[in-house]
Amino acid sequence: MKSLGNSLFVIIVFMILGSSCSQTKRLTEGEVLYTGVKKMNIETAKGVKLEGPKSSAISGPLGFPPNNPLYAPYIRSPFPVGLWVYNWNVKKEKGLKHWLYKKLAKKPVLISDVQPELRLKVVENAASEYGYFGVKSSYEIIPNKRNPKKAKISYNVYVPEAYLLGTVEFWGWTGRMDSLIQRTQRGCLLKSGAEYNLYTMEDERTRITKMFRNSGYYYFQSDYIEFLVDTTRERRVADVRIALKHGIPAVALQPYKVGNVELVLENSDQSETQDALSYKGIEVKYTKPLDVKPKVLARSMHLLPGDTYSFWRQNRTQTSLARLGIFKYTNLNVTRADSVKKSGFGNLDFSINAVYDLPIETEIEVDVSSKSNNLLGPGLSLGITNKNLFRGGENLTFKLNGAYEWEVGDKKTNSNSGLINSYELGVNVGLSLPRLLVPNFLKSSKDFAERTNFQIGVDFLNRHTFFRMLSFTGSLSYDFQSSWRVFHTITPLKITYTHLLQTSKEFDETMENNPAIAMSFKNQLIPSMSYSYTYDRAATRRNPNRLYWQNTIMSAGNILSAVQYITGNHQGQNKKLFGNIYSQFLKLTSEVIVYRKITETSLLATRFMGGIGCAYGNSRVMPYSEQFYIGGANSIRAFTIRSIGPGSYHLESDNKTAYLDQTGDIKLEGNVELRFKIMYQLNGAIFLDAGNVWLLRNDPKRPGGEFKLAGLLKEIALGTGFGLRYDFGFIVLRGDLGIALHTPYKNPDKSGYYNIPKFKDGLRFHLAIGYPF
């Protein structure tokens, strides 16, 4: 079978190569094979800058790809297999050759298919949408010197100055609609002196429509608004009138108020209702028993009888019901009453059908982890959630997690390599409420998600030949928004307690040689509080660039220390609570990520992050879990996790616990990554990473680890590399090959900035899920 497969492969290769000289064999007279764009010359008038969407709108229609594009539309692959197979001209509809023809043949792309003249018309229309009227363009077909049946196309485009907006006025509006227009005229997006832009006009049409629909005009649509443009008054100036079209249906000009509101609660397996109640003017129909409190439903209903209709309130009602997490879906039906009130308002009756989701949700998660300290193993997490614990959308989650790890790749120092030598077991219970449990004067009426979270957990960690540790964690946190872009997380209380049950001789020796590390591993209590501020400006059509900025401040032990000081305990260090020393520190972190769209299929992602932590008062060092480290698949990809730092400190040792030293109190990191599409779901990236961690105080056991401005640049690790990402839709599989360029420590075998002894020594491959940032 193997020899038959090899023979078949050779036959196929020879068949293809035998056809390689005939890409135009089946072309008829007058047909010319399109082989790509020779040149795309786009010139602009003085002062005109074509960037972002403008550039794509003008160059995009011209970038038609030829057969087998390697770098579309300019370069083709030297192996146009699809054309070769197409030229076989298979007659029989069976056999291997027909099967190959059916799978591989690609119809040739002809000059007539490209239609360059039509494409230039598309370019002119696209340019006019941005105010560039009077574009001059031409094209030239350049035949191949060896084969006149092949040709490329060159394009020339000249873009003149853009038209500017002159006067902008609302024209022909009357009555209540005119009053609403005048009241919100300051928010008009069309400004005198700005460049003419059709997309800005569309946004203004959307703004006006949204304003009307939030003011009672349920049937009003954006198509009812027209723009009258006059370019005769002044050269390259466009005067704009925003008017109401003629012939609009009367119902669209009629404002409405909310009439009857009915909420029907249904189970997924039955639709008949058995009981009803009225609460704050809302008629609730349900099957017994009522699985949600009436006051919870009322808190989610923002369409109330007698109110002026508002699309925002309608959307807020449906969103609020969905946020409870207890309904599978909701449907809203609207009925228009025939009568019109004396005030001129009509009536709309609303019926909302909400179908209950299953109250219990289970979750199973399996993963495999690979660590830089040669530990590899699977993990399992089992979770069960009650999504409506107290009939108010409260989520109670019980999660059990476990993991096993084997030691691999270092059999010289451990004869037990390959056996189960480390494991972790944990239990976590969480309660999440869809509201803020705070005093009423702190509550907000804005339409944003908010949750109160309680969490408690215990974790047992066994590191074979190192230690056994028991950890307890409990916390209270609030998540909420203050605007569409600003998110807040406040954790007023988080308590972590770690207790070393057992340590090995090897681990104890390491701790004796590293007193600072040993102090961070002592049995300790960490009572902390934190606040996170996140600004997330998502990409839009008008601004395709995203900005993400997160800042976190964390304080531990300070309130407790102040209370003890007031009550007479003036001891400087080693103060205890319930017989355990507690940590005292302050920690600040900040991260900025910018995504800048370069073309339709590429973007530049940049990240800068920094952090500083300072232990004081009752502590000399930060807890090990709160110290900074660097390297790995989501950091500097040319180095493995915890393999560099602090500063220029470096320990050449076979000791498996040496990586415990690679942490610090200060962290600086920067990343730049160009992401681009290769083909289909396969994407590529080229990246540059830099950073390190440092100590705030000098540690004799880790020379060179202290942060100093002098020589700082030499202590910045630098790496580059490239990667592939395959987007499955629901998950992204990522592989990155990092190439080290500079280590923060000196290498005796290599001097200069590029101090990697051998190129292969600076290569690191990381396989991960998701993007690094």
JSON list of N, CA, C and O in Angstrom, two decimals, residues 29-62:
[
{"chain": "A", "resi": 29, "resn": "GLU", "atom": "N", "xyz": [-9.66, 33.34, -28.56]},
{"chain": "A", "resi": 29, "resn": "GLU", "atom": "CA", "xyz": [-9.14, 34.57, -29.17]},
{"chain": "A", "resi": 29, "resn": "GLU", "atom": "C", "xyz": [-9.79, 35.79, -28.50]},
{"chain": "A", "resi": 29, "resn": "GLU", "atom": "O", "xyz": [-11.00, 35.86, -28.32]},
{"chain": "A", "resi": 30, "resn": "GLY", "atom": "N", "xyz": [-8.95, 36.72, -28.10]},
{"chain": "A", "resi": 30, "resn": "GLY", "atom": "CA", "xyz": [-9.42, 37.94, -27.44]},
{"chain": "A", "resi": 30, "resn": "GLY", "atom": "C", "xyz": [-9.41, 37.86, -25.93]},
{"chain": "A", "resi": 30, "resn": "GLY", "atom": "O", "xyz": [-9.52, 38.88, -25.26]},
{"chain": "A", "resi": 31, "resn": "GLU", "atom": "N", "xyz": [-9.29, 36.65, -25.38]},
{"chain": "A", "resi": 31, "resn": "GLU", "atom": "CA", "xyz": [-9.22, 36.49, -23.92]},
{"chain": "A", "resi": 31, "resn": "GLU", "atom": "C", "xyz": [-7.78, 36.66, -23.45]},
{"chain": "A", "resi": 31, "resn": "GLU", "atom": "O", "xyz": [-6.85, 36.10, -24.05]},
{"chain": "A", "resi": 32, "resn": "VAL", "atom": "N", "xyz": [-7.60, 37.43, -22.37]},
{"chain": "A", "resi": 32, "resn": "VAL", "atom": "CA", "xyz": [-6.27, 37.71, -21.81]},
{"chain": "A", "resi": 32, "resn": "VAL", "atom": "C", "xyz": [-6.28, 37.39, -20.32]},
{"chain": "A", "resi": 32, "resn": "VAL", "atom": "O", "xyz": [-7.16, 37.85, -19.59]},
{"chain": "A", "resi": 33, "resn": "LEU", "atom": "N", "xyz": [-5.30, 36.59, -19.90]},
{"chain": "A", "resi": 33, "resn": "LEU", "atom": "CA", "xyz": [-5.20, 36.20, -18.48]},
{"chain": "A", "resi": 33, "resn": "LEU", "atom": "C", "xyz": [-4.71, 37.38, -17.65]},
{"chain": "A", "resi": 33, "resn": "LEU", "atom": "O", "xyz": [-3.68, 37.99, -17.95]},
{"chain": "A", "resi": 34, "resn": "TYR", "atom": "N", "xyz": [-5.44, 37.70, -16.61]},
{"chain": "A", "resi": 34, "resn": "TYR", "atom": "CA", "xyz": [-5.06, 38.78, -15.68]},
{"chain": "A", "resi": 34, "resn": "TYR", "atom": "C", "xyz": [-4.04, 38.24, -14.68]},
{"chain": "A", "resi": 34, "resn": "TYR", "atom": "O", "xyz": [-4.31, 37.26, -13.97]},
{"chain": "A", "resi": 35, "resn": "THR", "atom": "N", "xyz": [-2.85, 38.85, -14.62]},
{"chain": "A", "resi": 35, "resn": "THR", "atom": "CA", "xyz": [-1.79, 38.38, -13.72]},
{"chain": "A", "resi": 35, "resn": "THR", "atom": "C", "xyz": [-1.48, 39.36, -12.60]},
{"chain": "A", "resi": 35, "resn": "THR", "atom": "O", "xyz": [-0.45, 39.24, -11.94]},
{"chain": "A", "resi": 36, "resn": "GLY", "atom": "N", "xyz": [-2.37, 40.32, -12.35]},
{"chain": "A", "resi": 36, "resn": "GLY", "atom": "CA", "xyz": [-2.21, 41.20, -11.20]},
{"chain": "A", "resi": 36, "resn": "GLY", "atom": "C", "xyz": [-2.00, 42.66, -11.57]},
{"chain": "A", "resi": 36, "resn": "GLY", "atom": "O", "xyz": [-2.05, 43.05, -12.74]},
{"chain": "A", "resi": 37, "resn": "VAL", "atom": "N", "xyz": [-1.77, 43.46, -10.55]},
{"chain": "A", "resi": 37, "resn": "VAL", "atom": "CA", "xyz": [-1.54, 44.90, -10.73]},
{"chain": "A", "resi": 37, "resn": "VAL", "atom": "C", "xyz": [-0.05, 45.16, -10.87]},
{"chain": "A", "resi": 37, "resn": "VAL", "atom": "O", "xyz": [0.75, 44.71, -10.04]},
{"chain": "A", "resi": 38, "resn": "LYS", "atom": "N", "xyz": [0.32, 45.87, -11.91]},
{"chain": "A", "resi": 38, "resn": "LYS", "atom": "CA", "xyz": [1.73, 46.24, -12.11]},
{"chain": "A", "resi": 38, "resn": "LYS", "atom": "C", "xyz": [2.10, 47.41, -11.22]},
{"chain": "A", "resi": 38, "resn": "LYS", "atom": "O", "xyz": [3.13, 47.40, -10.54]},
{"chain": "A", "resi": 39, "resn": "LYS", "atom": "N", "xyz": [1.23, 48.43, -11.21]},
{"chain": "A", "resi": 39, "resn": "LYS", "atom": "CA", "xyz": [1.51, 49.62, -10.41]},
{"chain": "A", "resi": 39, "resn": "LYS", "atom": "C", "xyz": [0.18, 50.30, -10.08]},
{"chain": "A", "resi": 39, "resn": "LYS", "atom": "O", "xyz": [-0.74, 50.33, -10.89]},
{"chain": "A", "resi": 40, "resn": "MET", "atom": "N", "xyz": [0.11, 50.81, -8.87]},
{"chain": "A", "resi": 40, "resn": "MET", "atom": "CA", "xyz": [-1.07, 51.54, -8.42]},
{"chain": "A", "resi": 40, "resn": "MET", "atom": "C", "xyz": [-0.59, 52.91, -7.96]},
{"chain": "A", "resi": 40, "resn": "MET", "atom": "O", "xyz": [-0.14, 53.09, -6.83]},
{"chain": "A", "resi": 41, "resn": "ASN", "atom": "N", "xyz": [-0.66, 53.90, -8.86]},
{"chain": "A", "resi": 41, "resn": "ASN", "atom": "CA", "xyz": [-0.14, 55.24, -8.59]},
{"chain": "A", "resi": 41, "resn": "ASN", "atom": "C", "xyz": [-1.28, 56.15, -8.17]},
{"chain": "A", "resi": 41, "resn": "ASN", "atom": "O", "xyz": [-2.13, 56.51, -8.99]},
{"chain": "A", "resi": 42, "resn": "ILE", "atom": "N", "xyz": [-1.34, 56.51, -6.88]},
{"chain": "A", "resi": 42, "resn": "ILE", "atom": "CA", "xyz": [-2.39, 57.38, -6.36]},
{"chain": "A", "resi": 42, "resn": "ILE", "atom": "C", "xyz": [-1.75, 58.69, -5.91]},
{"chain": "A", "resi": 42, "resn": "ILE", "atom": "O", "xyz": [-0.99, 58.72, -4.94]},
{"chain": "A", "resi": 43, "resn": "GLU", "atom": "N", "xyz": [-2.04, 59.75, -6.62]},
{"chain": "A", "resi": 43, "resn": "GLU", "atom": "CA", "xyz": [-1.52, 61.07, -6.29]},
{"chain": "A", "resi": 43, "resn": "GLU", "atom": "C", "xyz": [-2.63, 61.93, -5.69]},
{"chain": "A", "resi": 43, "resn": "GLU", "atom": "O", "xyz": [-3.81, 61.75, -6.01]},
{"chain": "A", "resi": 44, "resn": "THR", "atom": "N", "xyz": [-2.25, 62.87, -4.86]},
{"chain": "A", "resi": 44, "resn": "THR", "atom": "CA", "xyz": [-3.22, 63.75, -4.20]},
{"chain": "A", "resi": 44, "resn": "THR", "atom": "C", "xyz": [-2.83, 65.20, -4.35]},
{"chain": "A", "resi": 44, "resn": "THR", "atom": "O", "xyz": [-1.65, 65.53, -4.57]},
{"chain": "A", "resi": 45, "resn": "ALA", "atom": "N", "xyz": [-3.82, 66.07, -4.25]},
{"chain": "A", "resi": 45, "resn": "ALA", "atom": "CA", "xyz": [-3.54, 67.50, -4.26]},
{"chain": "A", "resi": 45, "resn": "ALA", "atom": "C", "xyz": [-2.80, 67.88, -2.98]},
{"chain": "A", "resi": 45, "resn": "ALA", "atom": "O", "xyz": [-2.78, 67.14, -2.01]},
{"chain": "A", "resi": 46, "resn": "LYS", "atom": "N", "xyz": [-2.19, 69.02, -2.97]},
{"chain": "A", "resi": 46, "resn": "LYS", "atom": "CA", "xyz": [-1.41, 69.48, -1.83]},
{"chain": "A", "resi": 46, "resn": "LYS", "atom": "C", "xyz": [-2.30, 69.58, -0.58]},
{"chain": "A", "resi": 46, "resn": "LYS", "atom": "O", "xyz": [-3.38, 70.15, -0.61]},
{"chain": "A", "resi": 47, "resn": "GLY", "atom": "N", "xyz": [-1.82, 68.98, 0.49]},
{"chain": "A", "resi": 47, "resn": "GLY", "atom": "CA", "xyz": [-2.56, 69.02, 1.75]},
{"chain": "A", "resi": 47, "resn": "GLY", "atom": "C", "xyz": [-3.55, 67.89, 1.95]},
{"chain": "A", "resi": 47, "resn": "GLY", "atom": "O", "xyz": [-4.11, 67.76, 3.04]},
{"chain": "A", "resi": 48, "resn": "VAL", "atom": "N", "xyz": [-3.76, 67.06, 0.94]},
{"chain": "A", "resi": 48, "resn": "VAL", "atom": "CA", "xyz": [-4.71, 65.95, 1.05]},
{"chain": "A", "resi": 48, "resn": "VAL", "atom": "C", "xyz": [-3.98, 64.72, 1.59]},
{"chain": "A", "resi": 48, "resn": "VAL", "atom": "O", "xyz": [-2.96, 64.31, 1.04]},
{"chain": "A", "resi": 49, "resn": "LYS", "atom": "N", "xyz": [-4.50, 64.15, 2.67]},
{"chain": "A", "resi": 49, "resn": "LYS", "atom": "CA", "xyz": [-3.93, 62.95, 3.27]},
{"chain": "A", "resi": 49, "resn": "LYS", "atom": "C", "xyz": [-4.97, 61.83, 3.25]},
{"chain": "A", "resi": 49, "resn": "LYS", "atom": "O", "xyz": [-6.05, 61.98, 3.83]},
{"chain": "A", "resi": 50, "resn": "LEU", "atom": "N", "xyz": [-4.61, 60.76, 2.60]},
{"chain": "A", "resi": 50, "resn": "LEU", "atom": "CA", "xyz": [-5.51, 59.60, 2.53]},
{"chain": "A", "resi": 50, "resn": "LEU", "atom": "C", "xyz": [-5.05, 58.58, 3.55]},
{"chain": "A", "resi": 50, "resn": "LEU", "atom": "O", "xyz": [-4.04, 57.90, 3.35]},
{"chain": "A", "resi": 51, "resn": "GLU", "atom": "N", "xyz": [-5.78, 58.47, 4.65]},
{"chain": "A", "resi": 51, "resn": "GLU", "atom": "CA", "xyz": [-5.42, 57.55, 5.72]},
{"chain": "A", "resi": 51, "resn": "GLU", "atom": "C", "xyz": [-6.63, 56.71, 6.12]},
{"chain": "A", "resi": 51, "resn": "GLU", "atom": "O", "xyz": [-7.78, 57.14, 5.96]},
{"chain": "A", "resi": 52, "resn": "GLY", "atom": "N", "xyz": [-6.36, 55.54, 6.68]},
{"chain": "A", "resi": 52, "resn": "GLY", "atom": "CA", "xyz": [-7.41, 54.69, 7.22]},
{"chain": "A", "resi": 52, "resn": "GLY", "atom": "C", "xyz": [-8.47, 54.34, 6.20]},
{"chain": "A", "resi": 52, "resn": "GLY", "atom": "O", "xyz": [-8.16, 53.90, 5.08]},
{"chain": "A", "resi": 53, "resn": "PRO", "atom": "N", "xyz": [-9.76, 54.56, 6.54]},
{"chain": "A", "resi": 53, "resn": "PRO", "atom": "CA", "xyz": [-10.86, 54.19, 5.63]},
{"chain": "A", "resi": 53, "resn": "PRO", "atom": "C", "xyz": [-10.80, 54.91, 4.29]},
{"chain": "A", "resi": 53, "resn": "PRO", "atom": "O", "xyz": [-11.21, 54.34, 3.28]},
{"chain": "A", "resi": 54, "resn": "LYS", "atom": "N", "xyz": [-10.29, 56.14, 4.27]},
{"chain": "A", "resi": 54, "resn": "LYS", "atom": "CA", "xyz": [-10.19, 56.87, 3.00]},
{"chain": "A", "resi": 54, "resn": "LYS", "atom": "C", "xyz": [-9.25, 56.15, 2.04]},
{"chain": "A", "resi": 54, "resn": "LYS", "atom": "O", "xyz": [-9.54, 55.98, 0.86]},
{"chain": "A", "resi": 55, "resn": "SER", "atom": "N", "xyz": [-8.11, 55.75, 2.56]},
{"chain": "A", "resi": 55, "resn": "SER", "atom": "CA", "xyz": [-7.13, 55.06, 1.72]},
{"chain": "A", "resi": 55, "resn": "SER", "atom": "C", "xyz": [-7.69, 53.73, 1.22]},
{"chain": "A", "resi": 55, "resn": "SER", "atom": "O", "xyz": [-7.53, 53.37, 0.05]},
{"chain": "A", "resi": 56, "resn": "SER", "atom": "N", "xyz": [-8.35, 53.00, 2.10]},
{"chain": "A", "resi": 56, "resn": "SER", "atom": "CA", "xyz": [-8.92, 51.70, 1.71]},
{"chain": "A", "resi": 56, "resn": "SER", "atom": "C", "xyz": [-10.03, 51.87, 0.68]},
{"chain": "A", "resi": 56, "resn": "SER", "atom": "O", "xyz": [-10.17, 51.05, -0.23]},
{"chain": "A", "resi": 57, "resn": "ALA", "atom": "N", "xyz": [-10.83, 52.94, 0.81]},
{"chain": "A", "resi": 57, "resn": "ALA", "atom": "CA", "xyz": [-11.93, 53.17, -0.12]},
{"chain": "A", "resi": 57, "resn": "ALA", "atom": "C", "xyz": [-11.42, 53.42, -1.53]},
{"chain": "A", "resi": 57, "resn": "ALA", "atom": "O", "xyz": [-12.09, 53.03, -2.51]},
{"chain": "A", "resi": 58, "resn": "ILE", "atom": "N", "xyz": [-10.25, 54.04, -1.67]},
{"chain": "A", "resi": 58, "resn": "ILE", "atom": "CA", "xyz": [-9.73, 54.37, -3.00]},
{"chain": "A", "resi": 58, "resn": "ILE", "atom": "C", "xyz": [-8.87, 53.25, -3.57]},
{"chain": "A", "resi": 58, "resn": "ILE", "atom": "O", "xyz": [-8.97, 52.91, -4.75]},
{"chain": "A", "resi": 59, "resn": "SER", "atom": "N", "xyz": [-8.05, 52.63, -2.75]},
{"chain": "A", "resi": 59, "resn": "SER", "atom": "CA", "xyz": [-7.17, 51.58, -3.26]},
{"chain": "A", "resi": 59, "resn": "SER", "atom": "C", "xyz": [-7.86, 50.21, -3.27]},
{"chain": "A", "resi": 59, "resn": "SER", "atom": "O", "xyz": [-7.49, 49.33, -4.07]},
{"chain": "A", "resi": 60, "resn": "GLY", "atom": "N", "xyz": [-8.84, 50.00, -2.40]},
{"chain": "A", "resi": 60, "resn": "GLY", "atom": "CA", "xyz": [-9.49, 48.70, -2.28]},
{"chain": "A", "resi": 60, "resn": "GLY", "atom": "C", "xyz": [-10.09, 48.17, -3.57]},
{"chain": "A", "resi": 60, "resn": "GLY", "atom": "O", "xyz": [-9.81, 47.02, -3.96]},
{"chain": "A", "resi": 61, "resn": "PRO", "atom": "N", "xyz": [-10.92, 48.96, -4.30]},
{"chain": "A", "resi": 61, "resn": "PRO", "atom": "CA", "xyz": [-11.53, 48.42, -5.53]},
{"chain": "A", "resi": 61, "resn": "PRO", "atom": "C", "xyz": [-10.51, 48.05, -6.60]},
{"chain": "A", "resi": 61, "resn": "PRO", "atom": "O", "xyz": [-10.82, 47.25, -7.49]},
{"chain": "A", "resi": 62, "resn": "LEU", "atom": "N", "xyz": [-9.31, 48.62, -6.53]},
{"chain": "A", "resi": 62, "resn": "LEU", "atom": "CA", "xyz": [-8.29, 48.33, -7.55]},
{"chain": "A", "resi": 62, "resn": "LEU", "atom": "C", "xyz": [-7.49, 47.07, -7.23]},
{"chain": "A", "resi": 62, "resn": "LEU", "atom": "O", "xyz": [-6.77, 46.56, -8.09]}
]
